[in-house]
Amino acid sequence: MADLAGALELVRTVPDFPEPGVLFRDLNPLFADAEAVRVVIDAMAAGLPEDVDVIAPVEARGFLLGGGLSIAMGVGMVPVRKPGKLPVVADRVDYSLEYGTASLELPAGVLRPGQRVAVVDDVLATGGTVAAVCELVERAGAEVAVVSVVLELPALGGRSLLGGRNVLALQSIT
């Protein structure tokens, strides 16, 4: 498989995970295929603005994409983590998920005011996770230049939480 469509066909849907009624989009088969990962990273990088200063991927699957994008774009990466993972925390946001609540933290002293940031995750569903990262980035004085995801699930309304921010999705699944 040398094309984006073939790479995206590797994503599987797992019903009733992490709880009944949720359709989980599992990118692990895609991540397990080196060529598919390269195609996805290249496609995501091609869509990012050239003036992005830093990638802000979301723990954990966003890290798998963010590292590759950071290398492809030649820019740094500021990983946004779950609580208890950072030795020094700049800020924390609590937010709602499709199936519960969660928190994310921004590491202290690594994101500078005025930087243009690409927020990266695997899936945009209800938007809570990505909106929380955008809030952390903006409270640090940086600018969210773009939100980049592999998949978007428009029926779950995630864009509505993003306040008109530029969102790039490689595929929308209805």
PDB file of C-alpha atoms in Angstrom:
ATOM      1  CA  MET A   1       0.000   0.000   0.000  1.00  0.00           C
ATOM      2  CA  ALA A   2       1.587   3.227  -1.148  1.00  0.00           C
ATOM      3  CA  ASP A   3      -1.346   5.588  -0.902  1.00  0.00           C
ATOM      4  CA  LEU A   4      -3.300   7.381   1.801  1.00  0.00           C
ATOM      5  CA  ALA A   5      -6.560   5.534   1.130  1.00  0.00           C
ATOM      6  CA  GLY A   6      -4.819   2.207   1.642  1.00  0.00           C
ATOM      7  CA  ALA A   7      -3.206   3.404   4.851  1.00  0.00           C
ATOM      8  CA  LEU A   8      -6.516   4.643   6.247  1.00  0.00           C
ATOM      9  CA  GLU A   9      -8.193   1.323   5.408  1.00  0.00           C
ATOM     10  CA  LEU A  10      -6.024  -0.188   8.152  1.00  0.00           C
ATOM     11  CA  VAL A  11      -7.960   1.700  10.852  1.00  0.00           C
ATOM     12  CA  ARG A  12     -10.405  -0.664  12.519  1.00  0.00           C
ATOM     13  CA  THR A  13     -13.596   0.043  14.420  1.00  0.00           C
ATOM     14  CA  VAL A  14     -13.966  -1.671  17.791  1.00  0.00           C
ATOM     15  CA  PRO A  15     -17.540  -1.652  19.132  1.00  0.00           C
ATOM     16  CA  ASP A  16     -18.322  -1.132  22.820  1.00  0.00           C
ATOM     17  CA  PHE A  17     -14.880   0.124  23.829  1.00  0.00           C
ATOM     18  CA  PRO A  18     -14.121   1.564  26.331  1.00  0.00           C
ATOM     19  CA  GLU A  19     -17.776   1.149  27.281  1.00  0.00           C
ATOM     20  CA  PRO A  20     -21.018  -0.066  25.677  1.00  0.00           C
ATOM     21  CA  GLY A  21     -22.254   2.102  22.823  1.00  0.00           C
ATOM     22  CA  VAL A  22     -18.868   3.641  21.945  1.00  0.00           C
ATOM     23  CA  LEU A  23     -17.314   2.843  18.556  1.00  0.00           C
ATOM     24  CA  PHE A  24     -13.561   3.121  19.121  1.00  0.00           C
ATOM     25  CA  ARG A  25     -11.412   3.938  16.082  1.00  0.00           C
ATOM     26  CA  ASP A  26      -8.243   1.886  16.535  1.00  0.00           C
ATOM     27  CA  LEU A  27      -5.198   3.115  14.622  1.00  0.00           C
ATOM     28  CA  ASN A  28      -2.910   0.369  15.961  1.00  0.00           C
ATOM     29  CA  PRO A  29      -3.020  -1.660  12.712  1.00  0.00           C
ATOM     30  CA  LEU A  30      -1.992   1.505  10.848  1.00  0.00           C
ATOM     31  CA  PHE A  31       0.810   2.215  13.346  1.00  0.00           C
ATOM     32  CA  ALA A  32       2.060  -1.372  12.921  1.00  0.00           C
ATOM     33  CA  ASP A  33       2.656  -0.814   9.197  1.00  0.00           C
ATOM     34  CA  ALA A  34       5.784   1.290   8.572  1.00  0.00           C
ATOM     35  CA  GLU A  35       4.742   2.326   5.067  1.00  0.00           C
ATOM     36  CA  ALA A  36       1.251   3.322   6.242  1.00  0.00           C
ATOM     37  CA  VAL A  37       2.705   5.452   9.044  1.00  0.00           C
ATOM     38  CA  ARG A  38       5.041   7.183   6.588  1.00  0.00           C
ATOM     39  CA  VAL A  39       2.153   7.915   4.191  1.00  0.00           C
ATOM     40  CA  VAL A  40      -0.011   9.331   7.008  1.00  0.00           C
ATOM     41  CA  ILE A  41       2.798  11.469   8.474  1.00  0.00           C
ATOM     42  CA  ASP A  42       3.669  12.805   5.008  1.00  0.00           C
ATOM     43  CA  ALA A  43       0.009  13.651   4.312  1.00  0.00           C
ATOM     44  CA  MET A  44      -0.392  15.404   7.658  1.00  0.00           C
ATOM     45  CA  ALA A  45       2.867  17.345   7.202  1.00  0.00           C
ATOM     46  CA  ALA A  46       1.824  18.454   3.711  1.00  0.00           C
ATOM     47  CA  GLY A  47      -1.302  20.055   5.166  1.00  0.00           C
ATOM     48  CA  LEU A  48       0.381  22.006   7.966  1.00  0.00           C
ATOM     49  CA  PRO A  49       1.175  25.698   7.549  1.00  0.00           C
ATOM     50  CA  GLU A  50       4.867  26.291   6.804  1.00  0.00           C
ATOM     51  CA  ASP A  51       5.161  28.772   9.682  1.00  0.00           C
ATOM     52  CA  VAL A  52       4.326  26.257  12.438  1.00  0.00           C
ATOM     53  CA  ASP A  53       6.964  26.548  15.192  1.00  0.00           C
ATOM     54  CA  VAL A  54       6.095  23.535  17.315  1.00  0.00           C
ATOM     55  CA  ILE A  55       3.942  20.402  17.371  1.00  0.00           C
ATOM     56  CA  ALA A  56       1.749  19.810  20.453  1.00  0.00           C
ATOM     57  CA  PRO A  57       0.639  16.173  20.375  1.00  0.00           C
ATOM     58  CA  VAL A  58      -1.825  14.698  22.858  1.00  0.00           C
ATOM     59  CA  GLU A  59      -0.940  11.694  25.020  1.00  0.00           C
ATOM     60  CA  ALA A  60      -0.783   8.941  23.993  1.00  0.00           C
ATOM     61  CA  ARG A  61      -1.673   8.187  20.368  1.00  0.00           C
ATOM     62  CA  GLY A  62      -1.019  11.783  19.378  1.00  0.00           C
ATOM     63  CA  PHE A  63       2.613  11.248  20.426  1.00  0.00           C
ATOM     64  CA  LEU A  64       3.024   8.577  17.746  1.00  0.00           C
ATOM     65  CA  LEU A  65       2.004  11.107  15.109  1.00  0.00           C
ATOM     66  CA  GLY A  66       3.598  14.165  16.710  1.00  0.00           C
ATOM     67  CA  GLY A  67       7.099  12.725  16.808  1.00  0.00           C
ATOM     68  CA  GLY A  68       7.016  11.930  13.110  1.00  0.00           C
ATOM     69  CA  LEU A  69       5.541  15.325  12.253  1.00  0.00           C
ATOM     70  CA  SER A  70       8.163  17.090  14.343  1.00  0.00           C
ATOM     71  CA  ILE A  71      10.918  15.367  12.376  1.00  0.00           C
ATOM     72  CA  ALA A  72       9.187  15.848   9.009  1.00  0.00           C
ATOM     73  CA  MET A  73       8.619  19.565   9.649  1.00  0.00           C
ATOM     74  CA  GLY A  74      11.962  20.225  11.339  1.00  0.00           C
ATOM     75  CA  VAL A  75      10.295  21.770  14.400  1.00  0.00           C
ATOM     76  CA  GLY A  76      10.167  20.996  18.105  1.00  0.00           C
ATOM     77  CA  MET A  77       7.508  19.074  19.981  1.00  0.00           C
ATOM     78  CA  VAL A  78       5.769  19.900  23.271  1.00  0.00           C
ATOM     79  CA  PRO A  79       3.916  16.776  24.436  1.00  0.00           C
ATOM     80  CA  VAL A  80       0.701  17.428  26.364  1.00  0.00           C
ATOM     81  CA  ARG A  81       0.462  14.818  29.128  1.00  0.00           C
ATOM     82  CA  LYS A  82      -1.967  13.158  31.487  1.00  0.00           C
ATOM     83  CA  PRO A  83      -1.614  14.214  35.152  1.00  0.00           C
ATOM     84  CA  GLY A  84       1.265  12.821  37.158  1.00  0.00           C
ATOM     85  CA  LYS A  85       3.613  12.371  34.186  1.00  0.00           C
ATOM     86  CA  LEU A  86       5.450  15.719  34.211  1.00  0.00           C
ATOM     87  CA  PRO A  87       8.072  16.794  36.744  1.00  0.00           C
ATOM     88  CA  VAL A  88       7.219  20.494  36.229  1.00  0.00           C
ATOM     89  CA  VAL A  89       3.735  21.607  35.142  1.00  0.00           C
ATOM     90  CA  ALA A  90       2.912  24.975  33.582  1.00  0.00           C
ATOM     91  CA  ASP A  91      -0.866  24.528  33.511  1.00  0.00           C
ATOM     92  CA  ARG A  92      -3.668  21.968  33.743  1.00  0.00           C
ATOM     93  CA  VAL A  93      -7.126  21.691  32.146  1.00  0.00           C
ATOM     94  CA  ASP A  94      -9.956  19.362  33.175  1.00  0.00           C
ATOM     95  CA  TYR A  95     -12.465  18.463  30.438  1.00  0.00           C
ATOM     96  CA  SER A  96     -15.284  16.102  29.434  1.00  0.00           C
ATOM     97  CA  LEU A  97     -14.959  13.117  27.141  1.00  0.00           C
ATOM     98  CA  GLU A  98     -17.563  11.132  25.236  1.00  0.00           C
ATOM     99  CA  TYR A  99     -17.433   8.592  28.064  1.00  0.00           C
ATOM    100  CA  GLY A 100     -16.202  10.469  31.164  1.00  0.00           C
ATOM    101  CA  THR A 101     -13.838  13.203  32.308  1.00  0.00           C
ATOM    102  CA  ALA A 102     -10.079  13.675  32.059  1.00  0.00           C
ATOM    103  CA  SER A 103      -7.263  16.175  32.619  1.00  0.00           C
ATOM    104  CA  LEU A 104      -4.233  17.261  30.610  1.00  0.00           C
ATOM    105  CA  GLU A 105      -1.092  19.148  31.611  1.00  0.00           C
ATOM    106  CA  LEU A 106       1.379  21.313  29.740  1.00  0.00           C
ATOM    107  CA  PRO A 107       5.067  21.028  30.680  1.00  0.00           C
ATOM    108  CA  ALA A 108       6.562  24.187  32.144  1.00  0.00           C
ATOM    109  CA  GLY A 109       9.176  26.256  30.363  1.00  0.00           C
ATOM    110  CA  VAL A 110       8.965  24.737  26.880  1.00  0.00           C
ATOM    111  CA  LEU A 111       6.155  26.517  25.026  1.00  0.00           C
ATOM    112  CA  ARG A 112       6.949  30.187  24.418  1.00  0.00           C
ATOM    113  CA  PRO A 113       4.486  33.058  23.940  1.00  0.00           C
ATOM    114  CA  GLY A 114       3.931  33.869  20.283  1.00  0.00           C
ATOM    115  CA  GLN A 115       4.831  30.423  18.954  1.00  0.00           C
ATOM    116  CA  ARG A 116       2.538  29.004  16.267  1.00  0.00           C
ATOM    117  CA  VAL A 117       1.412  25.556  17.316  1.00  0.00           C
ATOM    118  CA  ALA A 118      -0.015  22.554  15.462  1.00  0.00           C
ATOM    119  CA  VAL A 119      -2.168  20.559  17.887  1.00  0.00           C
ATOM    120  CA  VAL A 120      -2.020  16.886  16.840  1.00  0.00           C
ATOM    121  CA  ASP A 121      -4.163  13.906  17.789  1.00  0.00           C
ATOM    122  CA  ASP A 122      -5.376  10.717  16.148  1.00  0.00           C
ATOM    123  CA  VAL A 123      -9.156  11.256  16.210  1.00  0.00           C
ATOM    124  CA  LEU A 124     -11.401  14.300  16.595  1.00  0.00           C
ATOM    125  CA  ALA A 125     -14.624  12.972  18.130  1.00  0.00           C
ATOM    126  CA  THR A 126     -16.501  15.064  20.704  1.00  0.00           C
ATOM    127  CA  GLY A 127     -13.673  17.621  20.729  1.00  0.00           C
ATOM    128  CA  GLY A 128     -13.040  17.765  24.464  1.00  0.00           C
ATOM    129  CA  THR A 129      -9.444  16.569  24.342  1.00  0.00           C
ATOM    130  CA  VAL A 130      -8.382  18.802  21.468  1.00  0.00           C
ATOM    131  CA  ALA A 131     -10.223  21.806  22.936  1.00  0.00           C
ATOM    132  CA  ALA A 132      -8.369  21.258  26.228  1.00  0.00           C
ATOM    133  CA  VAL A 133      -5.005  21.251  24.428  1.00  0.00           C
ATOM    134  CA  CYS A 134      -5.946  24.423  22.531  1.00  0.00           C
ATOM    135  CA  GLU A 135      -6.835  26.072  25.845  1.00  0.00           C
ATOM    136  CA  LEU A 136      -3.483  25.097  27.366  1.00  0.00           C
ATOM    137  CA  VAL A 137      -1.590  26.395  24.314  1.00  0.00           C
ATOM    138  CA  GLU A 138      -3.422  29.722  24.305  1.00  0.00           C
ATOM    139  CA  ARG A 139      -3.153  30.231  28.065  1.00  0.00           C
ATOM    140  CA  ALA A 140       0.619  29.868  27.588  1.00  0.00           C
ATOM    141  CA  GLY A 141       0.504  32.802  25.154  1.00  0.00           C
ATOM    142  CA  ALA A 142       1.052  30.708  22.030  1.00  0.00           C
ATOM    143  CA  GLU A 143      -1.255  30.553  18.998  1.00  0.00           C
ATOM    144  CA  VAL A 144      -3.055  27.478  17.707  1.00  0.00           C
ATOM    145  CA  ALA A 145      -2.230  27.620  13.995  1.00  0.00           C
ATOM    146  CA  VAL A 146      -4.003  24.372  13.165  1.00  0.00           C
ATOM    147  CA  VAL A 147      -5.521  21.231  14.633  1.00  0.00           C
ATOM    148  CA  SER A 148      -4.410  18.162  12.683  1.00  0.00           C
ATOM    149  CA  VAL A 149      -5.955  14.699  13.064  1.00  0.00           C
ATOM    150  CA  VAL A 150      -6.038  11.481  11.099  1.00  0.00           C
ATOM    151  CA  LEU A 151      -9.785  10.914  11.519  1.00  0.00           C
ATOM    152  CA  GLU A 152     -12.730  13.160  12.265  1.00  0.00           C
ATOM    153  CA  LEU A 153     -16.123  11.861  13.400  1.00  0.00           C
ATOM    154  CA  PRO A 154     -18.337  14.822  12.399  1.00  0.00           C
ATOM    155  CA  ALA A 155     -21.524  13.305  13.857  1.00  0.00           C
ATOM    156  CA  LEU A 156     -20.054  13.774  17.351  1.00  0.00           C
ATOM    157  CA  GLY A 157     -19.712  17.550  16.849  1.00  0.00           C
ATOM    158  CA  GLY A 158     -16.084  18.019  17.909  1.00  0.00           C
ATOM    159  CA  ARG A 159     -15.518  21.096  15.741  1.00  0.00           C
ATOM    160  CA  SER A 160     -18.200  22.952  17.678  1.00  0.00           C
ATOM    161  CA  LEU A 161     -15.883  23.069  20.719  1.00  0.00           C
ATOM    162  CA  LEU A 162     -12.972  24.458  18.700  1.00  0.00           C
ATOM    163  CA  GLY A 163     -14.275  27.976  18.114  1.00  0.00           C
ATOM    164  CA  GLY A 164     -13.704  28.102  14.368  1.00  0.00           C
ATOM    165  CA  ARG A 165     -10.073  26.976  14.560  1.00  0.00           C
ATOM    166  CA  ASN A 166      -8.503  25.567  11.412  1.00  0.00           C
ATOM    167  CA  VAL A 167      -9.002  21.776  11.521  1.00  0.00           C
ATOM    168  CA  LEU A 168      -7.321  19.404   9.070  1.00  0.00           C
ATOM    169  CA  ALA A 169      -8.504  15.799   9.013  1.00  0.00           C
ATOM    170  CA  LEU A 170      -7.164  13.215   6.605  1.00  0.00           C
ATOM    171  CA  GLN A 171     -10.536  11.454   6.653  1.00  0.00           C
ATOM    172  CA  SER A 172     -14.048  12.136   7.939  1.00  0.00           C
ATOM    173  CA  ILE A 173     -16.091   9.111   8.959  1.00  0.00           C
ATOM    174  CA  THR A 174     -19.856   9.396   9.140  1.00  0.00           C
TER     175      THR A 174
END
